PDB file of C-alpha atoms and ligand atoms in Angstrom:
ATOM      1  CA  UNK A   1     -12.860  11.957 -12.907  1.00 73.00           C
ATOM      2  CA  UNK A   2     -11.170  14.845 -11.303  1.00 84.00           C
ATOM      3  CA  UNK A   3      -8.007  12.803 -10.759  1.00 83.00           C
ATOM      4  CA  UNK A   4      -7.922  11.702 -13.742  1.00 83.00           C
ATOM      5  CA  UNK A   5      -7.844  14.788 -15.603  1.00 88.00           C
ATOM      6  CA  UNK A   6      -5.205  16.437 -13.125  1.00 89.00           C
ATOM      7  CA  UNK A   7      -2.864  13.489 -12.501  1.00 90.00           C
ATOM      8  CA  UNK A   8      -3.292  10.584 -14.388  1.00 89.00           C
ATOM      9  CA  UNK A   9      -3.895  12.267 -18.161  1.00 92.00           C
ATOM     10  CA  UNK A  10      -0.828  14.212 -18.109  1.00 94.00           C
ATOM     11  CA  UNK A  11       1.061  10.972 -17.236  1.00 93.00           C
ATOM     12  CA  UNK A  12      -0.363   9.637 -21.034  1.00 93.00           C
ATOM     13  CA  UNK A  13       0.389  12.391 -22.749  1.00 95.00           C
ATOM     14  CA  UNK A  14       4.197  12.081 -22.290  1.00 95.00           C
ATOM     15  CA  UNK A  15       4.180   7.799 -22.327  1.00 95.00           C
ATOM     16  CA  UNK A  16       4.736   7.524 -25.763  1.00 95.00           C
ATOM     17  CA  UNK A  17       7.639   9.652 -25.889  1.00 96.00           C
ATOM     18  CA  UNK A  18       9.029   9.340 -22.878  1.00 95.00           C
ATOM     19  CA  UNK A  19       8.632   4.972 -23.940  1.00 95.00           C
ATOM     20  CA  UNK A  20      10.452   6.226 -26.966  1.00 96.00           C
ATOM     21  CA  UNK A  21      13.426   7.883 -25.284  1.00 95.00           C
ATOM     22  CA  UNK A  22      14.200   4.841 -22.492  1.00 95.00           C
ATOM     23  CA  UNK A  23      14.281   2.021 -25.143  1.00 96.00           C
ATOM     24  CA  UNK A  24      10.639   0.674 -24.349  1.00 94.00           C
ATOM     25  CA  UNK A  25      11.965  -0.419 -21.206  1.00 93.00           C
ATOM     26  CA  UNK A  26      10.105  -1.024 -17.786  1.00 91.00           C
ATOM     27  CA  UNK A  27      11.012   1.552 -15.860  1.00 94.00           C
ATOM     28  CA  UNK A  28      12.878   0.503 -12.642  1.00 92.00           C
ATOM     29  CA  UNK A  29      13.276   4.040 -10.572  1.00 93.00           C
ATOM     30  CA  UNK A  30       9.942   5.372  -9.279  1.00 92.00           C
ATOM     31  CA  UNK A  31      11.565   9.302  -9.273  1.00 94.00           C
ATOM     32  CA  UNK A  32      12.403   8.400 -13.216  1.00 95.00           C
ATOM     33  CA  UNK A  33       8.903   7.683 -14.615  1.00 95.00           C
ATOM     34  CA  UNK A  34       6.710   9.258 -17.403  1.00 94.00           C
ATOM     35  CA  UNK A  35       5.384  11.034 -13.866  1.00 95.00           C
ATOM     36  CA  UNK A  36       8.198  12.865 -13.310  1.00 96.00           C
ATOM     37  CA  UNK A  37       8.544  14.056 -16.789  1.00 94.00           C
ATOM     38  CA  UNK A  38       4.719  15.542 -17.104  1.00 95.00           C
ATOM     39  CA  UNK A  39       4.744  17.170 -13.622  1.00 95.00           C
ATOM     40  CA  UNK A  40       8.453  18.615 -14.075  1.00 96.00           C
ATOM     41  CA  UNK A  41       9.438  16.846 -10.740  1.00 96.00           C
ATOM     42  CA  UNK A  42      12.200  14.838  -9.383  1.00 95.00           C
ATOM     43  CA  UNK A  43       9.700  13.812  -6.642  1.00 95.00           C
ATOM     44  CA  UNK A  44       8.173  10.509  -6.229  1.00 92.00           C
ATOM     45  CA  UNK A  45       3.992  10.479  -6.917  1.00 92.00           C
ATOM     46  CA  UNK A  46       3.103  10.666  -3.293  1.00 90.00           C
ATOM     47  CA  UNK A  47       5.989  13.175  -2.194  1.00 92.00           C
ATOM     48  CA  UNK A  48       4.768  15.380  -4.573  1.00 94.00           C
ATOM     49  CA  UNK A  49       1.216  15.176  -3.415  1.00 92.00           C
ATOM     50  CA  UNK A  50       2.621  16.602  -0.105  1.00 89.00           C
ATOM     51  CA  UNK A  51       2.374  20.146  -1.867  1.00 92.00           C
ATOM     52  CA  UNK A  52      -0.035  19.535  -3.915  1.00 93.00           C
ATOM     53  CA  UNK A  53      -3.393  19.431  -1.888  1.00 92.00           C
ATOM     54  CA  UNK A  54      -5.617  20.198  -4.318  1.00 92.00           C
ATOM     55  CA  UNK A  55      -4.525  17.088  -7.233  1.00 91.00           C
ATOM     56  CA  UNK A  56      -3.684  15.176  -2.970  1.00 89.00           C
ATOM     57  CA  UNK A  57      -7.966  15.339  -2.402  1.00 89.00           C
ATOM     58  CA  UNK A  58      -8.646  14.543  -5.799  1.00 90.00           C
ATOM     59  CA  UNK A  59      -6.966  11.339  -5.589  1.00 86.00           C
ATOM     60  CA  UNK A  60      -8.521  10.747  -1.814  1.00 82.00           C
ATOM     61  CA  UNK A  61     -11.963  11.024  -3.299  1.00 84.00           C
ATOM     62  CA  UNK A  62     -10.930   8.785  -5.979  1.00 81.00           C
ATOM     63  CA  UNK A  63      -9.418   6.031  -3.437  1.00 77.00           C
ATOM     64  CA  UNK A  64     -12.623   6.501  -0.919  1.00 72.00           C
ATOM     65  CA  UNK A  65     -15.380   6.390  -3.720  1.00 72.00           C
ATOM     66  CA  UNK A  66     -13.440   3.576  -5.622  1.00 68.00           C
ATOM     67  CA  UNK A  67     -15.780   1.026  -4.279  1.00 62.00           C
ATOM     68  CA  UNK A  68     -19.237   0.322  -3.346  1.00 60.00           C
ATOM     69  CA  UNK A  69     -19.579  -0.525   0.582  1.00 59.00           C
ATOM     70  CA  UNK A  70     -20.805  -3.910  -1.027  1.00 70.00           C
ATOM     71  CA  UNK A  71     -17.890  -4.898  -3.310  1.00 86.00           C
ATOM     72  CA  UNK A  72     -15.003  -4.976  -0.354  1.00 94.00           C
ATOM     73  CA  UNK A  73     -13.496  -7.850   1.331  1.00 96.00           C
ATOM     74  CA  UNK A  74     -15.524  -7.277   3.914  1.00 95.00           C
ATOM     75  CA  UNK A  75     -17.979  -9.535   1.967  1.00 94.00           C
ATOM     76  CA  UNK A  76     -15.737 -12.455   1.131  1.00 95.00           C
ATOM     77  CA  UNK A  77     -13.232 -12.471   4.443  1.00 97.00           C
ATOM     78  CA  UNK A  78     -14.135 -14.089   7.883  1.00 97.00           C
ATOM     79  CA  UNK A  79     -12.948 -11.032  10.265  1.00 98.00           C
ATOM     80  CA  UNK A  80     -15.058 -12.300  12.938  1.00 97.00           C
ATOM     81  CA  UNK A  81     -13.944 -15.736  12.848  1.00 96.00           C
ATOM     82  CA  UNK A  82     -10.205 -15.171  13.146  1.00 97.00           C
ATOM     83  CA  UNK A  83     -10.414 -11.996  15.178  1.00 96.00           C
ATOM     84  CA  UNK A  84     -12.756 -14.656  18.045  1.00 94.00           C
ATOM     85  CA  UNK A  85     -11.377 -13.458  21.552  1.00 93.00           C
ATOM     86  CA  UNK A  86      -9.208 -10.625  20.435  1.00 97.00           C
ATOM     87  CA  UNK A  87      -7.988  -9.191  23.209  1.00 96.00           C
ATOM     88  CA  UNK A  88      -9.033  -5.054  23.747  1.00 95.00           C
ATOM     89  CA  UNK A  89      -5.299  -3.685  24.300  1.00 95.00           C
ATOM     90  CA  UNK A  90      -3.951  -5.523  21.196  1.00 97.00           C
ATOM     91  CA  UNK A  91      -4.245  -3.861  17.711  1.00 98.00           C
ATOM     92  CA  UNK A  92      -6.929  -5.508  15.662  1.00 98.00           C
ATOM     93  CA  UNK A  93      -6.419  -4.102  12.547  1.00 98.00           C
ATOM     94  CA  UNK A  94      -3.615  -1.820  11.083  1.00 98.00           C
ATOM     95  CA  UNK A  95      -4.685   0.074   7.249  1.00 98.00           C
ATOM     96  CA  UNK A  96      -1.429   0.938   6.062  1.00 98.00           C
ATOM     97  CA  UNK A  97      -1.419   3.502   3.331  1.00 98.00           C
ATOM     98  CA  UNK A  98      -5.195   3.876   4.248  1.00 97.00           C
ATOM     99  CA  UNK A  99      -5.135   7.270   2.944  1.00 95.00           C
ATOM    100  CA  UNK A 100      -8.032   9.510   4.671  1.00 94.00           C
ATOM    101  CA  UNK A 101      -9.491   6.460   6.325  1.00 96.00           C
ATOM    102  CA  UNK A 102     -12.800   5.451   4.402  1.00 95.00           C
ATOM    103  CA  UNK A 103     -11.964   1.662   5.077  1.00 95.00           C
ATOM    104  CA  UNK A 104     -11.064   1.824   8.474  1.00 97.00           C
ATOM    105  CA  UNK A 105     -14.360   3.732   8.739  1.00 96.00           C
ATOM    106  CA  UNK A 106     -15.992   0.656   7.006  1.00 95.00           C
ATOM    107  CA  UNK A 107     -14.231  -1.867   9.581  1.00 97.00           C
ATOM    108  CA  UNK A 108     -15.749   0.449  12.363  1.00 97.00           C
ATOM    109  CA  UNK A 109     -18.940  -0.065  11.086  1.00 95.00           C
ATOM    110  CA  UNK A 110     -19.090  -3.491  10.305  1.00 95.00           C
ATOM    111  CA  UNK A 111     -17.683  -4.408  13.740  1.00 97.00           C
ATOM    112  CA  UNK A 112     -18.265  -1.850  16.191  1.00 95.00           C
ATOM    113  CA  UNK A 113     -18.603  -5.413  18.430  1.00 95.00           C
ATOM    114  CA  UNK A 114     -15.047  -6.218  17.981  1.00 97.00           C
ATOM    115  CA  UNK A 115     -12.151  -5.816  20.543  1.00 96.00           C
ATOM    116  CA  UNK A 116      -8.921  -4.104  19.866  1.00 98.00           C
ATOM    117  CA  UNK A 117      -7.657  -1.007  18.329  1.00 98.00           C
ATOM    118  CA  UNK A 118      -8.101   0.101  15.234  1.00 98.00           C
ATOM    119  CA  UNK A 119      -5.646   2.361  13.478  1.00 98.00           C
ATOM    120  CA  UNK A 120      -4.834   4.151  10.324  1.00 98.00           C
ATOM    121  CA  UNK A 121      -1.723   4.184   9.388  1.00 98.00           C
ATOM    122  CA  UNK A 122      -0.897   7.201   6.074  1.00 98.00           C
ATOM    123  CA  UNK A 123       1.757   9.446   5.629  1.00 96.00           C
ATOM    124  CA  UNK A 124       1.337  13.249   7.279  1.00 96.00           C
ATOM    125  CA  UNK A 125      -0.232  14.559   4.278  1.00 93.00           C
ATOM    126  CA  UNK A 126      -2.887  12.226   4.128  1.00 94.00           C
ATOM    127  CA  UNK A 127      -3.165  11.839   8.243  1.00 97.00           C
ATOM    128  CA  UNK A 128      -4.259  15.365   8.556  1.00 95.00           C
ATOM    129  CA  UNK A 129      -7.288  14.242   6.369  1.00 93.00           C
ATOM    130  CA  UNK A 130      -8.557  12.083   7.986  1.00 96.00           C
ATOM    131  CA  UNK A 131     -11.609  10.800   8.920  1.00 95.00           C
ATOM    132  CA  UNK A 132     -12.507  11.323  12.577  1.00 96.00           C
ATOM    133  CA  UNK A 133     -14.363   8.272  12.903  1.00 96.00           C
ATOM    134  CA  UNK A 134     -14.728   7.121  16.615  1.00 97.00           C
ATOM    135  CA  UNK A 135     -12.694   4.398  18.012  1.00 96.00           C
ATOM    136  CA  UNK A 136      -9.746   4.610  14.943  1.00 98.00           C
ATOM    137  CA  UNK A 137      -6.747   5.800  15.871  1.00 98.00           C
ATOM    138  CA  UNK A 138      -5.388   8.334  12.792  1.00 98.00           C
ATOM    139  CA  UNK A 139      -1.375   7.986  13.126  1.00 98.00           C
ATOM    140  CA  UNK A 140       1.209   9.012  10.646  1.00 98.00           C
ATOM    141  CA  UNK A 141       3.658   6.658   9.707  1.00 98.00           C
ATOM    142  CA  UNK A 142       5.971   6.060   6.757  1.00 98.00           C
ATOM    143  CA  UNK A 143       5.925   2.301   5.913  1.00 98.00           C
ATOM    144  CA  UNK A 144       8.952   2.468   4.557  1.00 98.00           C
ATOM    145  CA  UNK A 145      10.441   2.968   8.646  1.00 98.00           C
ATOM    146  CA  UNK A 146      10.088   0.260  11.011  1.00 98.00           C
ATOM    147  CA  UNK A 147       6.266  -0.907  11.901  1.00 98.00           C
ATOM    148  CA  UNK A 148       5.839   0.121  15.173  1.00 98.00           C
ATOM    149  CA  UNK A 149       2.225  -1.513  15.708  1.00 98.00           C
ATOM    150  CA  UNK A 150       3.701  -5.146  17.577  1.00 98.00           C
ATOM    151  CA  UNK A 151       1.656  -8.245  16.566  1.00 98.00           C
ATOM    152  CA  UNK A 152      -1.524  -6.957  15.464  1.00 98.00           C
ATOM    153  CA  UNK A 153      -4.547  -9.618  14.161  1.00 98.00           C
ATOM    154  CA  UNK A 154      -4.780  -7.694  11.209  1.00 98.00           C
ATOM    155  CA  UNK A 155      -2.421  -5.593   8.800  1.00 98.00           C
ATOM    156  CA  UNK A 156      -4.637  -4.466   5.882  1.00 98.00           C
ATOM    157  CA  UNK A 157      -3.133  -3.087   2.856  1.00 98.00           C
ATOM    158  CA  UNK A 158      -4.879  -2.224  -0.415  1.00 97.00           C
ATOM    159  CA  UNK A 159      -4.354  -0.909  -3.468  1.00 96.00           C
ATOM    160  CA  UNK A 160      -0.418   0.145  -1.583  1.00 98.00           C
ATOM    161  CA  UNK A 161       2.038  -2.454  -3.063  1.00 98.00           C
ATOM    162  CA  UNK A 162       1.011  -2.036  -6.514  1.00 96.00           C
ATOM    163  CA  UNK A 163       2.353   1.805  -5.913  1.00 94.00           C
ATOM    164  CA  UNK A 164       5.785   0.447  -5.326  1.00 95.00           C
ATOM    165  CA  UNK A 165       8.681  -0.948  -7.306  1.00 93.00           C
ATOM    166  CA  UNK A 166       9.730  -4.361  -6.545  1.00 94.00           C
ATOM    167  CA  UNK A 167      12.574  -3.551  -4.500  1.00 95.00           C
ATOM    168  CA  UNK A 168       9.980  -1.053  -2.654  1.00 96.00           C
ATOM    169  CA  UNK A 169       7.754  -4.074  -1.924  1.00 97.00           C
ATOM    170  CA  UNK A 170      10.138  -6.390  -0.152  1.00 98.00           C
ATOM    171  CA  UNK A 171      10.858  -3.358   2.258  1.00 98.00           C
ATOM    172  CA  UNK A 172       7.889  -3.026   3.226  1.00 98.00           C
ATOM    173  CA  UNK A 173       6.771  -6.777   3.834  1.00 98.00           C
ATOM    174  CA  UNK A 174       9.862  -7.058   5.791  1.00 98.00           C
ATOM    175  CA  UNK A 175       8.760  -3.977   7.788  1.00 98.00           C
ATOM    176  CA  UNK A 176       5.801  -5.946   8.572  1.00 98.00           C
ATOM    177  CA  UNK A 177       6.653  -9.162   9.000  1.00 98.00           C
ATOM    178  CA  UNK A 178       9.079  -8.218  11.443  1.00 98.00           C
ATOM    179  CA  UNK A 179       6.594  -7.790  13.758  1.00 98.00           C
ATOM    180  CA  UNK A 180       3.961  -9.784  12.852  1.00 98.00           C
ATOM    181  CA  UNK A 181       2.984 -12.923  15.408  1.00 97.00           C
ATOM    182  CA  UNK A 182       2.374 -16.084  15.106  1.00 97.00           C
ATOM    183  CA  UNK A 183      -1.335 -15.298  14.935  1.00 96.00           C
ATOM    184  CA  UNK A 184      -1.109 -12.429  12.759  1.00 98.00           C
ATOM    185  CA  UNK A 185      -2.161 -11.968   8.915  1.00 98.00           C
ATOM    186  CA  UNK A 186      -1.250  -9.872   6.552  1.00 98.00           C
ATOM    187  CA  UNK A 187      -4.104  -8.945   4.373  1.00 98.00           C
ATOM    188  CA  UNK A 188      -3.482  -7.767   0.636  1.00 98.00           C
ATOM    189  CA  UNK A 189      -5.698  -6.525  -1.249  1.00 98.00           C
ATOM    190  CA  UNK A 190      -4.871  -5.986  -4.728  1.00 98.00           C
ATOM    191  CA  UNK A 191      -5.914  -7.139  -8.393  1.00 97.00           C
ATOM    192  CA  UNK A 192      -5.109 -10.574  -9.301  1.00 98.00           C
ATOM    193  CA  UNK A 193      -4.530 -10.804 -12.568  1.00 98.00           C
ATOM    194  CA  UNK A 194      -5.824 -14.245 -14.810  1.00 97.00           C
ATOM    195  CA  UNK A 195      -1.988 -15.345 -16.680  1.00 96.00           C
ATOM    196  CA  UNK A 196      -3.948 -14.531 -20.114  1.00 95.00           C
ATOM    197  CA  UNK A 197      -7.474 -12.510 -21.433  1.00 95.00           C
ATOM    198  CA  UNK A 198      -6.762  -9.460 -18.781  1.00 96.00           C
ATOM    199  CA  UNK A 199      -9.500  -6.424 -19.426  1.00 95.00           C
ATOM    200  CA  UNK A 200      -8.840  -3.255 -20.867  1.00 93.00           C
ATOM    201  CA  UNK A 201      -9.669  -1.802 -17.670  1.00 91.00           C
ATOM    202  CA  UNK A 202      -7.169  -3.836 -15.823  1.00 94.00           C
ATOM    203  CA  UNK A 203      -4.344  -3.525 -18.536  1.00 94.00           C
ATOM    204  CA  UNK A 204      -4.920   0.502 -18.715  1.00 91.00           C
ATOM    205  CA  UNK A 205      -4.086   0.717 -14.159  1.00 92.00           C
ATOM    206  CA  UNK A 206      -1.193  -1.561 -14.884  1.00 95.00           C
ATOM    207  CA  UNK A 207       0.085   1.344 -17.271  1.00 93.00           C
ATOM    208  CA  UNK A 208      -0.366   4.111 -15.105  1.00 93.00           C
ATOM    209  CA  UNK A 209       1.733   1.442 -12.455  1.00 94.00           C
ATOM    210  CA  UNK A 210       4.402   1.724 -15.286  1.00 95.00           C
ATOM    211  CA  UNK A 211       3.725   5.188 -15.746  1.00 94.00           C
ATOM    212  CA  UNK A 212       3.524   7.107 -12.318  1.00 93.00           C
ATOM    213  CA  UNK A 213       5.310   4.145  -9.968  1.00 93.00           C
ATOM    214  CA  UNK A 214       7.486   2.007 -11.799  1.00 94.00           C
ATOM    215  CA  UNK A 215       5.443  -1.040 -10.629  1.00 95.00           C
ATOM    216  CA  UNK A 216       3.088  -3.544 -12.366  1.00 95.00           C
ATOM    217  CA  UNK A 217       0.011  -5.273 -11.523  1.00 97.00           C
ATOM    218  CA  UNK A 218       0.064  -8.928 -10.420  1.00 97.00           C
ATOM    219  CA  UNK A 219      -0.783 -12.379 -11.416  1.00 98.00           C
ATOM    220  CA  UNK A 220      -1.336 -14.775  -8.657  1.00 98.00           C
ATOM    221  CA  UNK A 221       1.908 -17.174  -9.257  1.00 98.00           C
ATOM    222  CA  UNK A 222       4.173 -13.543  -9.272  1.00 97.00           C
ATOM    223  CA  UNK A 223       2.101 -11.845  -5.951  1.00 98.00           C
ATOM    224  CA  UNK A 224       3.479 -15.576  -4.250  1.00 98.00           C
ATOM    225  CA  UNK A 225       6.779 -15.065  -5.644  1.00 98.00           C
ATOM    226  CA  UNK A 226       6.826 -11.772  -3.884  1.00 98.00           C
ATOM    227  CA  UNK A 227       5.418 -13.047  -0.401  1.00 98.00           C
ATOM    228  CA  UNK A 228       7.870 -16.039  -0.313  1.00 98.00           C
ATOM    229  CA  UNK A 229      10.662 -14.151  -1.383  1.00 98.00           C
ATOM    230  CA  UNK A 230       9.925 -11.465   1.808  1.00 98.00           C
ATOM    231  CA  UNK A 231       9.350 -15.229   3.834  1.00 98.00           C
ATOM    232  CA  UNK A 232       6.254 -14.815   3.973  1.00 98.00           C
ATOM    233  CA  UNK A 233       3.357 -17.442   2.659  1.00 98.00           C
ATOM    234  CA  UNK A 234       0.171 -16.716   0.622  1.00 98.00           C
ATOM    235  CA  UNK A 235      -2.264 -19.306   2.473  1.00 97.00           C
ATOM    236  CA  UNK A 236      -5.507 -18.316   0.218  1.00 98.00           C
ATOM    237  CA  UNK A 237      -6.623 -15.499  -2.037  1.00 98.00           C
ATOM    238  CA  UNK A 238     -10.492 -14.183  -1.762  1.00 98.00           C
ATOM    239  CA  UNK A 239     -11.848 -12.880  -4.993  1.00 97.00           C
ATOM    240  CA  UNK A 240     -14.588 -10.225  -4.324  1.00 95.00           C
ATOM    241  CA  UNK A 241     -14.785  -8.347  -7.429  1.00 93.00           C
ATOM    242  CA  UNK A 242     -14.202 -10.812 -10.290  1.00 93.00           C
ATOM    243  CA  UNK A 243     -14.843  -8.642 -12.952  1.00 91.00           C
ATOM    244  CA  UNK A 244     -12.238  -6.315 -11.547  1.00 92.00           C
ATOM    245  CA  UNK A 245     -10.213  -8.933 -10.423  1.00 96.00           C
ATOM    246  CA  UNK A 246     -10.208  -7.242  -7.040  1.00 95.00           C
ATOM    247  CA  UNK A 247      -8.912  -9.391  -4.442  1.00 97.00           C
ATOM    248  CA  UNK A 248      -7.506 -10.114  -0.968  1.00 98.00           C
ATOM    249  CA  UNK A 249      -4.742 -12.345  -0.318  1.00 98.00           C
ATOM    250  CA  UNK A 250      -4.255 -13.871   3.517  1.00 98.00           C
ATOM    251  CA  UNK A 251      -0.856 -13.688   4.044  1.00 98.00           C
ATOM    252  CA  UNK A 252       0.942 -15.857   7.090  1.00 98.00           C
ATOM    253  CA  UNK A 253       3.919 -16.591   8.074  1.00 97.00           C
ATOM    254  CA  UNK A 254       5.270 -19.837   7.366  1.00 94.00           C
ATOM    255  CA  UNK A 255       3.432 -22.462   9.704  1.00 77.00           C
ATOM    256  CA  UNK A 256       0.626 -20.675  10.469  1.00 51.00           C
ATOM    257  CA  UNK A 257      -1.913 -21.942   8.460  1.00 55.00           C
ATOM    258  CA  UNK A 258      -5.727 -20.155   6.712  1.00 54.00           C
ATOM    259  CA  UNK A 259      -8.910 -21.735   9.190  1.00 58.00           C
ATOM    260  CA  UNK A 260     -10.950 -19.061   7.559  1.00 58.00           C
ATOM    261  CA  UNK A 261     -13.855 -20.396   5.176  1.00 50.00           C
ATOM    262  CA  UNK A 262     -15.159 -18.758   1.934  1.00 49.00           C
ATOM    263  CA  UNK A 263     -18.564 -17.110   2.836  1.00 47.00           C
TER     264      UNK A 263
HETATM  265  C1  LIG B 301      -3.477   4.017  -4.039  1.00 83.02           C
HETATM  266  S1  LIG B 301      -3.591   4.730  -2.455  1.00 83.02           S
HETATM  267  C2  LIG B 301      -4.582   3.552  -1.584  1.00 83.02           C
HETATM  268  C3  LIG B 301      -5.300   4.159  -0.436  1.00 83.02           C
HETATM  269  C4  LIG B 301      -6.192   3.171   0.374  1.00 83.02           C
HETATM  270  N1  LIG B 301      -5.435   2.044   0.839  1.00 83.02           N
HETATM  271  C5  LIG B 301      -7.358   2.721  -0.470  1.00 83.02           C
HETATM  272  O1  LIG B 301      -7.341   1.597  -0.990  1.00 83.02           O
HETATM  273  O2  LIG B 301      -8.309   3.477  -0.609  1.00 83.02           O
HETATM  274  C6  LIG B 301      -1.973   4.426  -1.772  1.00 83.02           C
HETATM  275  C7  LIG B 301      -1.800   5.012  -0.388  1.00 83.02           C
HETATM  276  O3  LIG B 301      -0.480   4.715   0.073  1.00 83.02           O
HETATM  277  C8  LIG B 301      -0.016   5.824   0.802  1.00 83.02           C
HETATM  278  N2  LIG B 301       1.432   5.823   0.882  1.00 83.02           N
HETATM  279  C9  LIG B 301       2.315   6.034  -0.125  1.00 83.02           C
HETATM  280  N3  LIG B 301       3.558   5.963   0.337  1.00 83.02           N
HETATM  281  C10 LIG B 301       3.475   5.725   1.670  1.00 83.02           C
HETATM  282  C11 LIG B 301       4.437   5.565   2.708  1.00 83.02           C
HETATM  283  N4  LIG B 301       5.731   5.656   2.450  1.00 83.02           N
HETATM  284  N5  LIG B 301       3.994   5.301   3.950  1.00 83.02           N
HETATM  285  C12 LIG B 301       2.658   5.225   4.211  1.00 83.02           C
HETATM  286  N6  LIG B 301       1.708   5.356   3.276  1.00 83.02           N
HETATM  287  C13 LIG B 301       2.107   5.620   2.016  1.00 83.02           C
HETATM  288  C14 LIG B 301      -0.559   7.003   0.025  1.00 83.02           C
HETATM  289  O4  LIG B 301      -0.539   8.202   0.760  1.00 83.02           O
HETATM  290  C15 LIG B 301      -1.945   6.528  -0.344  1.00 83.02           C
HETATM  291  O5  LIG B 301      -2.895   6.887   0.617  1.00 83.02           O
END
């Protein structure tokens, strides 16, 4: 509630004119949103969080308390399955943008069995947040720079790409898939939207996309537009939150096919 009130509300209260001013348009610059007009910045949303701690842990309790334990893809994905034999020097599974590290804390938990590292991957602000859960490795790293974590099992992203512009996106997948491995898979976890009928709830994040980002939420057919665009292939998406539309997508590269079975 607290980030609402501080961040997100004074993003509405300038939509409608700021709509008014740029034609209706979409806006295509993420440092020329409605954002930028209510906070008086020409920062982007999570530069300007860098000096703003207090609206910065708002939103990180907002992110970490966003979900029950219950309702993550945790419950609907087959980690153990593809992640058989991992070897223990190899990266298991990179959270980029994991902010303070609540999910990589989850992972820990779920499979303190599992070989491999774990790490969290944020920007500085966020890094010296985090978590200091045992066996994840808290690193700052801009995504937007080349992924220096070489052919991890897992990179996990949620709730990231919908932050970003379009043209945002595709740097980042290409960050990734640069060094992804054959046996590597990009997880994304994100709302997939139905093509008609979308909630109120649903409709009223994709506005503050439009409002603080100058991004959108997804459908299915456009979040495969993006991957094969970047090259890369959406193999199977895993629904855990219908009602939310809350969803993770396993993402390949071309060739290397989903084995992993609803459970
Ligand atoms: C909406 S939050 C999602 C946080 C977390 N993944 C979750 O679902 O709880 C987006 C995250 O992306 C991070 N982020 C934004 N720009 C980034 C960048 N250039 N490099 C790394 N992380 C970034 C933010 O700091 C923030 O933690």
């Amino acid at each position: 509630m607290a980030m609402r009130f501080t961040t997100a509300a004074p993003q509405y209260q300038v939509l409608p004119d700021y709509l008014k001013e740029t034609g209706y348009k979409n806006p295509v610059d993420e440092t020329k949103t409605a954002f930028q007009v209510a906070f008086n910045t020409s920062l982007n949303s999570y530069a300007w969080f860098a000096s703003h701690p207090v609206q910065l842990d708002h939103f990180n309790t907002y992110m970490a308390l966003r979900r029950k334990p219950d309702t993550t893809w945790l419950s609907v994905y087959s980690v153990e399955k593809e992640a058989a034999n991992w070897p223990a020097d190899k990266a298991l599974y990179v959270n980029i943008g994991g902010s303070i590290g609540h999910q990589c804390a989850q992972f820990k938990e779920k499979y303190p069995h599992l070989q491999g590292r774990v790490i969290l991957q944020d920007l500085p602000h966020s890094v010296a947040n985090a978590l200091p859960t045992p066996g994840v490795e808290n690193i700052a790293h801009d995504m937007f720079e080349p992924q220096p974590i070489v052919g991890a099992k897992f990179y996990y992203l949620r709730a990231v790409l919908h932050n970003q512009s379009p043209p945002n996106v595709r740097r980042v997948l290409d960050n990734i898939k640069a060094v992804m491995a054959p046996e590597s898979i990009l997880l994304i976890d994100e709302l997939v939207l139905p093509e008609s009928g979308v909630s109120y709830i649903a409709s009223s994040i994709d506005m503050t996309m439009l409002s603080a980002f100058a991004s959108t939420e997804r459908t299915e057919a456009q979040w495969r537009k993006t991957f094969e665009e970047a090259g890369l292939e959406l193999t199977r998406t895993y629904t855990y939150y219908p009602t939310g539309y809350e969803s993770v997508m396993d993402v390949r590269l071309p060739r290397a096919k989903s084995t992993n079975a609803e459970i």
